[in-house]
Structures are given as C-alpha cells and as structure tokens.
Amino acid sequence: MLKIEKLSKNYGKFPALKELSLEVPDGQLHGFVGPNGAGKTTTMRILATLMAPTSGAAWVDGTNLVREGQKARKLVGYMPDFFGVYDNLTCREYLDFYARCYRIGAEERKRMGSQLLELVQLQEKENEYVNGLSRGMKQRLCLARSLIHDPKLLILDEPASGMDPRARAEMKGILRTLREMGKTVLISSHILPELSEMCDSLTILDHGELVFSGSVEELSDRMNGNAPLDIRLAETAGAEAVEEAVRCLRELPYITEILQEEPFLLRVRLDGGEDVCMAAMRELVTRNVPVCDFHRAPMNLEKVFMEVTQDA
C-alpha cells in the first residue's frame, strides 16, 4: 500500500529526513515513533502532499505522491497534530463542508456523514456546535473529517495528544475498527505502550534516520537479546547463597554488571548471546548455587525505544 524510497528533506543545510525507505502493507496499523525532532511530522506532511521532499519518492497504491499530488490526495486522509475547527458549524455541517470540498454529491455526503459520526461516536452530537465539544470530541470529529472521502491511507499525527485516559481508550477502539475495515493507518505517538498494543508494525526514527522498521515482536526479540538476565535464587538457601552467586558471577569475564533487585533476585548484564547465558548457568550449578529461575528480563516498548535511539 505505502512505499517510501530514499525520502529526504533539508531545511537549508539542516537534514530533517535522511533517505528514509520503508513499506507498509495494505490493511496494517503502522506506528511511527521517535523523539521530538526525529522527522516524523516532516515525513507525514510529505506523504499528505503538503510538503515537497528534497529528494526521493513515495507511492500510495501505486500513485506517486510527489508527481501526482492531485490524484494522491484522493487516496490519503491526514489528521495533523494541530487542527482547526469552525466553531460556528454543527458537527453535521462541518463534515458536509469538507465533503463538498471533495465534490461529493448530496446523497453521498449525507450517508458518509451519518456513518462517520457513528464511527467516532458523535451521532448524538450531530446538531451541536463544534465549539461546545470537548477536546477529545473535537479530535474524533477531525478524524471523521479525514475519512470523509474514504481514503485508502490514513495518516494520523499524534491523534491522542492531550486526551484523558477515557478519550484515549475510545480513540484506540476507533483505530481498531478502522483496521478491521481494511484501512491502512500510519500513526505517530509518544504513548509507546499504547502503540505496542495496537500496531501490527512500527518504524522508529532518530535524527531523521530510520533505526528500526518491523513488527513489535521483531523489535522486542531484537532488544531482548541484549536484555539483562534475571537470576532468582531459592529463599530457603539464605543470604549465603546470594553471596556465593555474586562471587561466582564476578569471576566470569563476560559479566559486566550485577544488581540485586530483590533479596533473592539478581539482575545481570553480560556480553554475549545465549551461549554465554548457558555458560553462566552451568557455572552457578557447578558451584551448587540454588537457582530456581533464570531468564532474560522482559523489556517493554519504552525501554526498547530508549535502547534503540540511544545507539542511533
């Protein structure tokens, strides 16, 4: 559905985006994450045909976004991080206005307006003025606006920004519905745990460069290979067992750090892969250290993100 090839954008001598290449399959919810200034919004504005790249190209459903902007706009819906609403319009009038901009006929405008208000759970507010809506409702209305022409690709820049927990949960439910409808959604957010729950795949940018693109599971597997080891000892063995385990581990050249997280839980960082982990385990067993659990420490998406961008 979405293909990006060596997309770059310079502001004067400053490179905001550096030869970004990625593909998002049809019907996927794809997370776009990165620290402030990473190039996320620049990329999204280029994909929404609001900004020309310095070099490179992008396609949606085979249409070149750079060279065929007019045609591409019919395929792309864009919800910016800061959006405007017309306070003197009702919700129904607001959607009708934007449908007219796309030259949608009267009957189709009415049908789409009703369907979208129901989708974003604002059907009971259709005759209320926009200035009477809460922030979360306005954001859902803006999402409906971006869908008024039934685009194949939906680009959402921080759609849950400033929402309370209930409003974020409602937005997540709407995004899941869009995925079930077969929409391809590119969504940026700093709420990383929520992205890990929703997304099929994600891309991480840092300083305008791609540092990872793939499924959430692939990212977790990649980083868990560098995750510390949690070694839990039998409590019945007493403090002497913990002291013996620490002595043993300190003698191993590939152990770089030993932390005592709990009275009988050691968290160990080491240089190496699974073979090194097994070697450490064998050494502990040889010393008769009573190990009752031995595994890589789980890393949530926030920790993974910090690890990936730190090394970029």
PDB file of C-alpha atoms in Angstrom:
ATOM      1  CA  MET A   1       0.000   0.000   0.000  1.00  0.00           C
ATOM      2  CA  LEU A   2       2.572   2.597   1.128  1.00  0.00           C
ATOM      3  CA  LYS A   3       6.089   2.575  -0.285  1.00  0.00           C
ATOM      4  CA  ILE A   4       8.752   5.149   0.575  1.00  0.00           C
ATOM      5  CA  GLU A   5      12.075   5.180  -1.248  1.00  0.00           C
ATOM      6  CA  LYS A   6      15.082   7.258  -0.124  1.00  0.00           C
ATOM      7  CA  LEU A   7      12.930  10.163   1.024  1.00  0.00           C
ATOM      8  CA  SER A   8      14.947  13.191   2.213  1.00  0.00           C
ATOM      9  CA  LYS A   9      14.079  16.694   3.340  1.00  0.00           C
ATOM     10  CA  ASN A  10      16.525  19.511   4.057  1.00  0.00           C
ATOM     11  CA  TYR A  11      15.703  22.824   5.699  1.00  0.00           C
ATOM     12  CA  GLY A  12      18.572  24.899   4.394  1.00  0.00           C
ATOM     13  CA  LYS A  13      21.659  22.963   5.421  1.00  0.00           C
ATOM     14  CA  PHE A  14      19.812  21.039   8.129  1.00  0.00           C
ATOM     15  CA  PRO A  15      18.766  17.475   7.109  1.00  0.00           C
ATOM     16  CA  ALA A  16      15.421  16.770   8.795  1.00  0.00           C
ATOM     17  CA  LEU A  17      14.956  13.474   6.960  1.00  0.00           C
ATOM     18  CA  LYS A  18      17.738  11.291   5.569  1.00  0.00           C
ATOM     19  CA  GLU A  19      16.927   8.814   2.776  1.00  0.00           C
ATOM     20  CA  LEU A  20      14.020   7.128   4.532  1.00  0.00           C
ATOM     21  CA  SER A  21      12.862   3.886   2.892  1.00  0.00           C
ATOM     22  CA  LEU A  22      10.077   1.636   4.159  1.00  0.00           C
ATOM     23  CA  GLU A  23       6.944  -0.237   3.093  1.00  0.00           C
ATOM     24  CA  VAL A  24       3.633  -0.626   4.911  1.00  0.00           C
ATOM     25  CA  PRO A  25       1.381  -3.465   3.663  1.00  0.00           C
ATOM     26  CA  ASP A  26      -2.287  -2.969   2.911  1.00  0.00           C
ATOM     27  CA  GLY A  27      -4.587  -3.014   5.942  1.00  0.00           C
ATOM     28  CA  GLN A  28      -1.910  -2.555   8.600  1.00  0.00           C
ATOM     29  CA  LEU A  29      -1.834  -0.208  11.569  1.00  0.00           C
ATOM     30  CA  HIS A  30       1.742   1.077  11.486  1.00  0.00           C
ATOM     31  CA  GLY A  31       3.266   3.014  14.375  1.00  0.00           C
ATOM     32  CA  PHE A  32       5.634   5.884  13.659  1.00  0.00           C
ATOM     33  CA  VAL A  33       7.692   6.727  16.726  1.00  0.00           C
ATOM     34  CA  GLY A  34      10.715   8.784  17.625  1.00  0.00           C
ATOM     35  CA  PRO A  35      11.823  11.627  19.896  1.00  0.00           C
ATOM     36  CA  ASN A  36      10.941  15.237  19.123  1.00  0.00           C
ATOM     37  CA  GLY A  37      12.782  16.392  16.010  1.00  0.00           C
ATOM     38  CA  ALA A  38      13.199  12.861  14.669  1.00  0.00           C
ATOM     39  CA  GLY A  39      11.464  13.664  11.368  1.00  0.00           C
ATOM     40  CA  LYS A  40       8.037  12.094  11.958  1.00  0.00           C
ATOM     41  CA  THR A  41       5.901  15.150  11.204  1.00  0.00           C
ATOM     42  CA  THR A  42       8.089  16.093   8.222  1.00  0.00           C
ATOM     43  CA  THR A  43       7.538  12.630   6.743  1.00  0.00           C
ATOM     44  CA  MET A  44       3.804  12.768   7.336  1.00  0.00           C
ATOM     45  CA  ARG A  45       3.465  16.186   5.718  1.00  0.00           C
ATOM     46  CA  ILE A  46       5.304  14.937   2.650  1.00  0.00           C
ATOM     47  CA  LEU A  47       3.026  11.891   2.472  1.00  0.00           C
ATOM     48  CA  ALA A  48      -0.008  14.170   2.807  1.00  0.00           C
ATOM     49  CA  THR A  49       1.302  16.165  -0.222  1.00  0.00           C
ATOM     50  CA  LEU A  50       1.602  19.309   1.925  1.00  0.00           C
ATOM     51  CA  MET A  51       5.362  19.496   1.529  1.00  0.00           C
ATOM     52  CA  ALA A  52       7.751  18.588  -1.277  1.00  0.00           C
ATOM     53  CA  PRO A  53      10.749  16.400  -0.407  1.00  0.00           C
ATOM     54  CA  THR A  54      14.290  17.424  -1.277  1.00  0.00           C
ATOM     55  CA  SER A  55      14.761  14.046  -2.920  1.00  0.00           C
ATOM     56  CA  GLY A  56      13.251  10.583  -3.037  1.00  0.00           C
ATOM     57  CA  ALA A  57       9.727   9.380  -3.758  1.00  0.00           C
ATOM     58  CA  ALA A  58       6.679   7.759  -2.153  1.00  0.00           C
ATOM     59  CA  TRP A  59       3.703   5.833  -3.524  1.00  0.00           C
ATOM     60  CA  VAL A  60       0.225   5.005  -2.226  1.00  0.00           C
ATOM     61  CA  ASP A  61      -1.480   2.177  -4.063  1.00  0.00           C
ATOM     62  CA  GLY A  62       0.881   2.764  -6.983  1.00  0.00           C
ATOM     63  CA  THR A  63       0.262   6.533  -7.177  1.00  0.00           C
ATOM     64  CA  ASN A  64       3.337   8.763  -6.882  1.00  0.00           C
ATOM     65  CA  LEU A  65       2.700  11.212  -4.041  1.00  0.00           C
ATOM     66  CA  VAL A  66       5.328  13.660  -5.292  1.00  0.00           C
ATOM     67  CA  ARG A  67       4.471  13.751  -9.001  1.00  0.00           C
ATOM     68  CA  GLU A  68       0.735  13.016  -8.879  1.00  0.00           C
ATOM     69  CA  GLY A  69      -0.346  15.132  -5.942  1.00  0.00           C
ATOM     70  CA  GLN A  70      -3.909  15.820  -7.113  1.00  0.00           C
ATOM     71  CA  LYS A  71      -4.639  12.137  -7.672  1.00  0.00           C
ATOM     72  CA  ALA A  72      -2.838  11.137  -4.472  1.00  0.00           C
ATOM     73  CA  ARG A  73      -4.981  13.436  -2.294  1.00  0.00           C
ATOM     74  CA  LYS A  74      -7.999  11.289  -3.079  1.00  0.00           C
ATOM     75  CA  LEU A  75      -6.178   8.292  -1.611  1.00  0.00           C
ATOM     76  CA  VAL A  76      -4.822   9.908   1.562  1.00  0.00           C
ATOM     77  CA  GLY A  77      -6.559  11.218   4.673  1.00  0.00           C
ATOM     78  CA  TYR A  78      -4.487  13.388   7.001  1.00  0.00           C
ATOM     79  CA  MET A  79      -5.119  14.397  10.613  1.00  0.00           C
ATOM     80  CA  PRO A  80      -2.399  16.833  11.782  1.00  0.00           C
ATOM     81  CA  ASP A  81      -1.238  17.200  15.371  1.00  0.00           C
ATOM     82  CA  PHE A  82      -2.718  20.715  15.471  1.00  0.00           C
ATOM     83  CA  PHE A  83      -6.000  21.125  13.636  1.00  0.00           C
ATOM     84  CA  GLY A  84      -8.590  23.835  13.264  1.00  0.00           C
ATOM     85  CA  VAL A  85     -12.340  23.584  13.597  1.00  0.00           C
ATOM     86  CA  TYR A  86     -15.089  26.013  12.588  1.00  0.00           C
ATOM     87  CA  ASP A  87     -16.898  26.849  15.810  1.00  0.00           C
ATOM     88  CA  ASN A  88     -19.992  28.283  14.114  1.00  0.00           C
ATOM     89  CA  LEU A  89     -20.799  24.967  12.388  1.00  0.00           C
ATOM     90  CA  THR A  90     -22.566  21.946  13.793  1.00  0.00           C
ATOM     91  CA  CYS A  91     -20.823  18.566  13.590  1.00  0.00           C
ATOM     92  CA  ARG A  92     -23.037  17.594  10.636  1.00  0.00           C
ATOM     93  CA  GLU A  93     -22.352  20.884   8.833  1.00  0.00           C
ATOM     94  CA  TYR A  94     -18.639  20.551   9.499  1.00  0.00           C
ATOM     95  CA  LEU A  95     -18.436  17.171   7.770  1.00  0.00           C
ATOM     96  CA  ASP A  96     -20.749  18.323   4.987  1.00  0.00           C
ATOM     97  CA  PHE A  97     -18.472  21.293   4.284  1.00  0.00           C
ATOM     98  CA  TYR A  98     -15.418  19.071   3.818  1.00  0.00           C
ATOM     99  CA  ALA A  99     -17.376  16.568   1.750  1.00  0.00           C
ATOM    100  CA  ARG A 100     -18.293  19.410  -0.611  1.00  0.00           C
ATOM    101  CA  CYS A 101     -14.592  20.248  -0.915  1.00  0.00           C
ATOM    102  CA  TYR A 102     -14.136  16.753  -2.369  1.00  0.00           C
ATOM    103  CA  ARG A 103     -17.124  17.320  -4.715  1.00  0.00           C
ATOM    104  CA  ILE A 104     -19.118  14.535  -3.088  1.00  0.00           C
ATOM    105  CA  GLY A 105     -22.794  14.510  -4.075  1.00  0.00           C
ATOM    106  CA  ALA A 106     -25.609  15.433  -1.672  1.00  0.00           C
ATOM    107  CA  GLU A 107     -26.900  11.901  -1.006  1.00  0.00           C
ATOM    108  CA  GLU A 108     -23.390  10.517  -0.559  1.00  0.00           C
ATOM    109  CA  ARG A 109     -22.473  13.409   1.757  1.00  0.00           C
ATOM    110  CA  LYS A 110     -25.457  12.650   3.963  1.00  0.00           C
ATOM    111  CA  ARG A 111     -24.706   8.921   4.039  1.00  0.00           C
ATOM    112  CA  MET A 112     -20.984   9.364   4.759  1.00  0.00           C
ATOM    113  CA  GLY A 113     -21.676  11.983   7.420  1.00  0.00           C
ATOM    114  CA  SER A 114     -24.029   9.648   9.301  1.00  0.00           C
ATOM    115  CA  GLN A 115     -21.650   6.692   9.052  1.00  0.00           C
ATOM    116  CA  LEU A 116     -18.641   8.690  10.220  1.00  0.00           C
ATOM    117  CA  LEU A 117     -20.443  10.317  13.134  1.00  0.00           C
ATOM    118  CA  GLU A 118     -21.448   6.834  14.257  1.00  0.00           C
ATOM    119  CA  LEU A 119     -17.891   5.553  13.783  1.00  0.00           C
ATOM    120  CA  VAL A 120     -16.405   8.266  16.009  1.00  0.00           C
ATOM    121  CA  GLN A 121     -19.304   8.009  18.483  1.00  0.00           C
ATOM    122  CA  LEU A 122     -20.649  11.515  17.869  1.00  0.00           C
ATOM    123  CA  GLN A 123     -24.024  10.658  16.318  1.00  0.00           C
ATOM    124  CA  GLU A 124     -25.809  12.198  19.295  1.00  0.00           C
ATOM    125  CA  LYS A 125     -23.837  15.429  18.796  1.00  0.00           C
ATOM    126  CA  GLU A 126     -24.536  15.892  15.077  1.00  0.00           C
ATOM    127  CA  ASN A 127     -26.633  19.042  15.568  1.00  0.00           C
ATOM    128  CA  GLU A 128     -24.460  20.584  18.290  1.00  0.00           C
ATOM    129  CA  TYR A 129     -21.974  23.329  17.503  1.00  0.00           C
ATOM    130  CA  VAL A 130     -18.324  22.365  17.353  1.00  0.00           C
ATOM    131  CA  ASN A 131     -17.318  24.950  19.962  1.00  0.00           C
ATOM    132  CA  GLY A 132     -19.421  23.058  22.510  1.00  0.00           C
ATOM    133  CA  LEU A 133     -17.435  19.849  22.133  1.00  0.00           C
ATOM    134  CA  SER A 134     -14.718  18.653  24.477  1.00  0.00           C
ATOM    135  CA  ARG A 135     -11.138  18.365  23.201  1.00  0.00           C
ATOM    136  CA  GLY A 136     -11.482  14.617  22.779  1.00  0.00           C
ATOM    137  CA  MET A 137     -14.713  15.020  20.809  1.00  0.00           C
ATOM    138  CA  LYS A 138     -13.102  17.612  18.551  1.00  0.00           C
ATOM    139  CA  GLN A 139     -10.244  15.213  17.856  1.00  0.00           C
ATOM    140  CA  ARG A 140     -12.686  12.446  16.969  1.00  0.00           C
ATOM    141  CA  LEU A 141     -14.561  14.862  14.694  1.00  0.00           C
ATOM    142  CA  CYS A 142     -11.285  15.769  12.982  1.00  0.00           C
ATOM    143  CA  LEU A 143     -10.637  12.059  12.479  1.00  0.00           C
ATOM    144  CA  ALA A 144     -14.059  11.750  10.837  1.00  0.00           C
ATOM    145  CA  ARG A 145     -13.191  14.708   8.608  1.00  0.00           C
ATOM    146  CA  SER A 146     -10.024  12.964   7.410  1.00  0.00           C
ATOM    147  CA  LEU A 147     -12.152   9.943   6.411  1.00  0.00           C
ATOM    148  CA  ILE A 148     -14.876  11.850   4.553  1.00  0.00           C
ATOM    149  CA  HIS A 149     -13.534  10.923   1.082  1.00  0.00           C
ATOM    150  CA  ASP A 150     -12.959   7.256   2.038  1.00  0.00           C
ATOM    151  CA  PRO A 151      -9.136   7.280   1.676  1.00  0.00           C
ATOM    152  CA  LYS A 152      -7.072   4.110   1.423  1.00  0.00           C
ATOM    153  CA  LEU A 153      -4.281   5.501   3.617  1.00  0.00           C
ATOM    154  CA  LEU A 154      -4.961   7.395   6.832  1.00  0.00           C
ATOM    155  CA  ILE A 155      -2.141   9.486   8.345  1.00  0.00           C
ATOM    156  CA  LEU A 156      -2.608  10.462  11.995  1.00  0.00           C
ATOM    157  CA  ASP A 157      -0.085  12.738  13.679  1.00  0.00           C
ATOM    158  CA  GLU A 158      -0.411  12.390  17.479  1.00  0.00           C
ATOM    159  CA  PRO A 159      -4.185  11.727  17.373  1.00  0.00           C
ATOM    160  CA  ALA A 160      -4.453  11.111  21.142  1.00  0.00           C
ATOM    161  CA  SER A 161      -2.419  14.151  22.221  1.00  0.00           C
ATOM    162  CA  GLY A 162      -3.943  15.868  25.256  1.00  0.00           C
ATOM    163  CA  MET A 163      -6.707  13.320  25.697  1.00  0.00           C
ATOM    164  CA  ASP A 164      -7.729  11.967  29.091  1.00  0.00           C
ATOM    165  CA  PRO A 165      -7.494   8.175  29.678  1.00  0.00           C
ATOM    166  CA  ARG A 166     -11.139   7.551  28.722  1.00  0.00           C
ATOM    167  CA  ALA A 167     -10.842   9.566  25.496  1.00  0.00           C
ATOM    168  CA  ARG A 168      -7.608   7.720  24.583  1.00  0.00           C
ATOM    169  CA  ALA A 169      -9.332   4.376  25.122  1.00  0.00           C
ATOM    170  CA  GLU A 170     -12.176   5.488  22.828  1.00  0.00           C
ATOM    171  CA  MET A 171      -9.683   6.586  20.160  1.00  0.00           C
ATOM    172  CA  LYS A 172      -7.902   3.222  20.378  1.00  0.00           C
ATOM    173  CA  GLY A 173     -11.209   1.458  19.829  1.00  0.00           C
ATOM    174  CA  ILE A 174     -11.901   3.564  16.732  1.00  0.00           C
ATOM    175  CA  LEU A 175      -8.440   2.787  15.321  1.00  0.00           C
ATOM    176  CA  ARG A 176      -9.022  -0.934  15.785  1.00  0.00           C
ATOM    177  CA  THR A 177     -12.316  -0.575  13.924  1.00  0.00           C
ATOM    178  CA  LEU A 178     -10.532   1.184  11.049  1.00  0.00           C
ATOM    179  CA  ARG A 179      -8.075  -1.697  10.820  1.00  0.00           C
ATOM    180  CA  GLU A 180     -10.978  -4.155  10.713  1.00  0.00           C
ATOM    181  CA  MET A 181     -12.417  -2.071   7.859  1.00  0.00           C
ATOM    182  CA  GLY A 182      -9.209  -2.671   5.898  1.00  0.00           C
ATOM    183  CA  LYS A 183      -7.792   0.846   6.195  1.00  0.00           C
ATOM    184  CA  THR A 184      -4.040   1.288   6.191  1.00  0.00           C
ATOM    185  CA  VAL A 185      -3.176   3.617   9.066  1.00  0.00           C
ATOM    186  CA  LEU A 186       0.113   5.399   9.766  1.00  0.00           C
ATOM    187  CA  ILE A 187       0.027   6.772  13.298  1.00  0.00           C
ATOM    188  CA  SER A 188       2.636   8.705  15.251  1.00  0.00           C
ATOM    189  CA  SER A 189       2.553   8.914  19.024  1.00  0.00           C
ATOM    190  CA  HIS A 190       4.724   9.310  22.090  1.00  0.00           C
ATOM    191  CA  ILE A 191       2.443   6.975  24.066  1.00  0.00           C
ATOM    192  CA  LEU A 192       4.613   3.972  23.322  1.00  0.00           C
ATOM    193  CA  PRO A 193       2.859   1.266  25.371  1.00  0.00           C
ATOM    194  CA  GLU A 194      -0.410   2.041  23.563  1.00  0.00           C
ATOM    195  CA  LEU A 195       1.300   1.725  20.186  1.00  0.00           C
ATOM    196  CA  SER A 196       2.687  -1.667  21.173  1.00  0.00           C
ATOM    197  CA  GLU A 197      -0.870  -2.829  21.961  1.00  0.00           C
ATOM    198  CA  MET A 198      -2.422  -1.524  18.735  1.00  0.00           C
ATOM    199  CA  CYS A 199       0.159  -1.696  15.968  1.00  0.00           C
ATOM    200  CA  ASP A 200       0.918  -4.542  13.580  1.00  0.00           C
ATOM    201  CA  SER A 201       4.307  -2.984  12.850  1.00  0.00           C
ATOM    202  CA  LEU A 202       6.261   0.145  13.617  1.00  0.00           C
ATOM    203  CA  THR A 203       9.084   2.369  12.468  1.00  0.00           C
ATOM    204  CA  ILE A 204      11.484   4.182  14.790  1.00  0.00           C
ATOM    205  CA  LEU A 205      13.180   7.367  13.593  1.00  0.00           C
ATOM    206  CA  ASP A 206      16.003   9.230  15.274  1.00  0.00           C
ATOM    207  CA  HIS A 207      17.682  12.390  13.934  1.00  0.00           C
ATOM    208  CA  GLY A 208      15.928  11.900  10.600  1.00  0.00           C
ATOM    209  CA  GLU A 209      17.196   8.345  10.117  1.00  0.00           C
ATOM    210  CA  LEU A 210      15.442   5.006  10.277  1.00  0.00           C
ATOM    211  CA  VAL A 211      16.802   2.894  13.124  1.00  0.00           C
ATOM    212  CA  PHE A 212      14.185   0.120  13.028  1.00  0.00           C
ATOM    213  CA  SER A 213      11.214  -0.994  10.948  1.00  0.00           C
ATOM    214  CA  GLY A 214       9.307  -4.214  11.513  1.00  0.00           C
ATOM    215  CA  SER A 215       6.789  -5.889  13.791  1.00  0.00           C
ATOM    216  CA  VAL A 216       6.577  -5.153  17.501  1.00  0.00           C
ATOM    217  CA  GLU A 217       7.565  -8.777  18.145  1.00  0.00           C
ATOM    218  CA  GLU A 218      10.695  -8.421  15.990  1.00  0.00           C
ATOM    219  CA  LEU A 219      11.744  -5.304  17.879  1.00  0.00           C
ATOM    220  CA  SER A 220      11.206  -6.973  21.249  1.00  0.00           C
ATOM    221  CA  ASP A 221      13.136 -10.063  20.143  1.00  0.00           C
ATOM    222  CA  ARG A 222      15.988  -7.909  18.838  1.00  0.00           C
ATOM    223  CA  MET A 223      16.316  -5.952  22.057  1.00  0.00           C
ATOM    224  CA  ASN A 224      15.650  -8.852  24.401  1.00  0.00           C
ATOM    225  CA  GLY A 225      18.815 -10.385  23.002  1.00  0.00           C
ATOM    226  CA  ASN A 226      20.625  -7.600  24.872  1.00  0.00           C
ATOM    227  CA  ALA A 227      18.334  -7.663  27.883  1.00  0.00           C
ATOM    228  CA  PRO A 228      19.797  -8.415  31.303  1.00  0.00           C
ATOM    229  CA  LEU A 229      19.413 -11.808  32.950  1.00  0.00           C
ATOM    230  CA  ASP A 230      17.194 -12.261  35.964  1.00  0.00           C
ATOM    231  CA  ILE A 231      18.523 -14.952  38.294  1.00  0.00           C
ATOM    232  CA  ARG A 232      16.225 -15.906  41.159  1.00  0.00           C
ATOM    233  CA  LEU A 233      17.648 -17.989  43.994  1.00  0.00           C
ATOM    234  CA  ALA A 234      15.844 -20.248  46.426  1.00  0.00           C
ATOM    235  CA  GLU A 235      14.916 -18.245  49.514  1.00  0.00           C
ATOM    236  CA  THR A 236      15.392 -21.281  51.742  1.00  0.00           C
ATOM    237  CA  ALA A 237      19.141 -21.221  50.997  1.00  0.00           C
ATOM    238  CA  GLY A 238      19.587 -17.928  52.836  1.00  0.00           C
ATOM    239  CA  ALA A 239      21.848 -14.936  52.245  1.00  0.00           C
ATOM    240  CA  GLU A 240      24.925 -17.165  51.895  1.00  0.00           C
ATOM    241  CA  ALA A 241      23.617 -18.439  48.550  1.00  0.00           C
ATOM    242  CA  VAL A 242      23.272 -14.882  47.256  1.00  0.00           C
ATOM    243  CA  GLU A 243      26.832 -14.065  48.317  1.00  0.00           C
ATOM    244  CA  GLU A 244      28.147 -17.201  46.618  1.00  0.00           C
ATOM    245  CA  ALA A 245      26.257 -16.391  43.416  1.00  0.00           C
ATOM    246  CA  VAL A 246      27.708 -12.864  43.334  1.00  0.00           C
ATOM    247  CA  ARG A 247      31.236 -14.193  43.918  1.00  0.00           C
ATOM    248  CA  CYS A 248      30.829 -16.710  41.137  1.00  0.00           C
ATOM    249  CA  LEU A 249      29.442 -14.192  38.636  1.00  0.00           C
ATOM    250  CA  ARG A 250      32.169 -11.637  39.375  1.00  0.00           C
ATOM    251  CA  GLU A 251      34.783 -14.183  38.339  1.00  0.00           C
ATOM    252  CA  LEU A 252      33.244 -14.554  34.868  1.00  0.00           C
ATOM    253  CA  PRO A 253      34.903 -12.216  32.304  1.00  0.00           C
ATOM    254  CA  TYR A 254      31.716 -11.644  30.274  1.00  0.00           C
ATOM    255  CA  ILE A 255      29.668 -10.326  33.218  1.00  0.00           C
ATOM    256  CA  THR A 256      29.592  -6.504  33.127  1.00  0.00           C
ATOM    257  CA  GLU A 257      27.134  -5.622  35.914  1.00  0.00           C
ATOM    258  CA  ILE A 258      25.419  -7.324  38.844  1.00  0.00           C
ATOM    259  CA  LEU A 259      22.457  -5.702  40.584  1.00  0.00           C
ATOM    260  CA  GLN A 260      20.472  -7.097  43.489  1.00  0.00           C
ATOM    261  CA  GLU A 261      16.868  -6.190  42.583  1.00  0.00           C
ATOM    262  CA  GLU A 262      15.334  -8.116  45.498  1.00  0.00           C
ATOM    263  CA  PRO A 263      16.811 -10.123  48.389  1.00  0.00           C
ATOM    264  CA  PHE A 264      16.958 -13.259  46.221  1.00  0.00           C
ATOM    265  CA  LEU A 265      16.827 -11.760  42.704  1.00  0.00           C
ATOM    266  CA  LEU A 266      19.986 -10.775  40.821  1.00  0.00           C
ATOM    267  CA  ARG A 267      19.861  -8.827  37.547  1.00  0.00           C
ATOM    268  CA  VAL A 268      22.986  -9.404  35.476  1.00  0.00           C
ATOM    269  CA  ARG A 269      24.250  -7.695  32.319  1.00  0.00           C
ATOM    270  CA  LEU A 270      26.672  -9.613  30.164  1.00  0.00           C
ATOM    271  CA  ASP A 271      28.447  -9.515  26.821  1.00  0.00           C
ATOM    272  CA  GLY A 272      27.292 -12.335  24.557  1.00  0.00           C
ATOM    273  CA  GLY A 273      24.336 -14.344  23.406  1.00  0.00           C
ATOM    274  CA  GLU A 274      22.566 -17.466  24.584  1.00  0.00           C
ATOM    275  CA  ASP A 275      25.788 -19.484  24.725  1.00  0.00           C
ATOM    276  CA  VAL A 276      27.173 -17.060  27.321  1.00  0.00           C
ATOM    277  CA  CYS A 277      23.915 -17.235  29.303  1.00  0.00           C
ATOM    278  CA  MET A 278      24.152 -21.025  29.435  1.00  0.00           C
ATOM    279  CA  ALA A 279      27.802 -20.870  30.438  1.00  0.00           C
ATOM    280  CA  ALA A 280      26.889 -18.618  33.385  1.00  0.00           C
ATOM    281  CA  MET A 281      24.108 -21.028  34.360  1.00  0.00           C
ATOM    282  CA  ARG A 282      26.460 -24.029  34.234  1.00  0.00           C
ATOM    283  CA  GLU A 283      28.983 -22.213  36.425  1.00  0.00           C
ATOM    284  CA  LEU A 284      26.347 -21.432  39.051  1.00  0.00           C
ATOM    285  CA  VAL A 285      25.087 -25.026  39.081  1.00  0.00           C
ATOM    286  CA  THR A 286      28.675 -26.319  39.402  1.00  0.00           C
ATOM    287  CA  ARG A 287      29.079 -24.137  42.491  1.00  0.00           C
ATOM    288  CA  ASN A 288      25.856 -25.616  43.915  1.00  0.00           C
ATOM    289  CA  VAL A 289      24.126 -22.230  43.833  1.00  0.00           C
ATOM    290  CA  PRO A 290      20.363 -22.928  44.284  1.00  0.00           C
ATOM    291  CA  VAL A 291      18.973 -21.268  41.129  1.00  0.00           C
ATOM    292  CA  CYS A 292      15.196 -21.654  40.820  1.00  0.00           C
ATOM    293  CA  ASP A 293      14.608 -19.301  37.866  1.00  0.00           C
ATOM    294  CA  PHE A 294      16.875 -17.968  35.112  1.00  0.00           C
ATOM    295  CA  HIS A 295      15.594 -15.844  32.196  1.00  0.00           C
ATOM    296  CA  ARG A 296      16.031 -12.663  30.189  1.00  0.00           C
ATOM    297  CA  ALA A 297      14.395  -9.674  31.882  1.00  0.00           C
ATOM    298  CA  PRO A 298      11.328  -8.527  29.911  1.00  0.00           C
ATOM    299  CA  MET A 299      11.651  -5.137  28.228  1.00  0.00           C
ATOM    300  CA  ASN A 300       8.601  -3.007  27.489  1.00  0.00           C
ATOM    301  CA  LEU A 301       8.404  -0.830  24.400  1.00  0.00           C
ATOM    302  CA  GLU A 302       9.567   2.302  26.221  1.00  0.00           C
ATOM    303  CA  LYS A 303      12.779   0.588  27.373  1.00  0.00           C
ATOM    304  CA  VAL A 304      13.311  -0.836  23.903  1.00  0.00           C
ATOM    305  CA  PHE A 305      12.793   2.612  22.370  1.00  0.00           C
ATOM    306  CA  MET A 306      15.362   4.172  24.702  1.00  0.00           C
ATOM    307  CA  GLU A 307      17.874   1.428  23.890  1.00  0.00           C
ATOM    308  CA  VAL A 308      17.407   1.748  20.123  1.00  0.00           C
ATOM    309  CA  THR A 309      17.565   5.549  19.923  1.00  0.00           C
ATOM    310  CA  GLN A 310      20.488   5.719  22.341  1.00  0.00           C
ATOM    311  CA  ASP A 311      22.612   3.706  19.932  1.00  0.00           C
ATOM    312  CA  ALA A 312      21.438   5.514  16.786  1.00  0.00           C
TER     313      ALA A 312
END
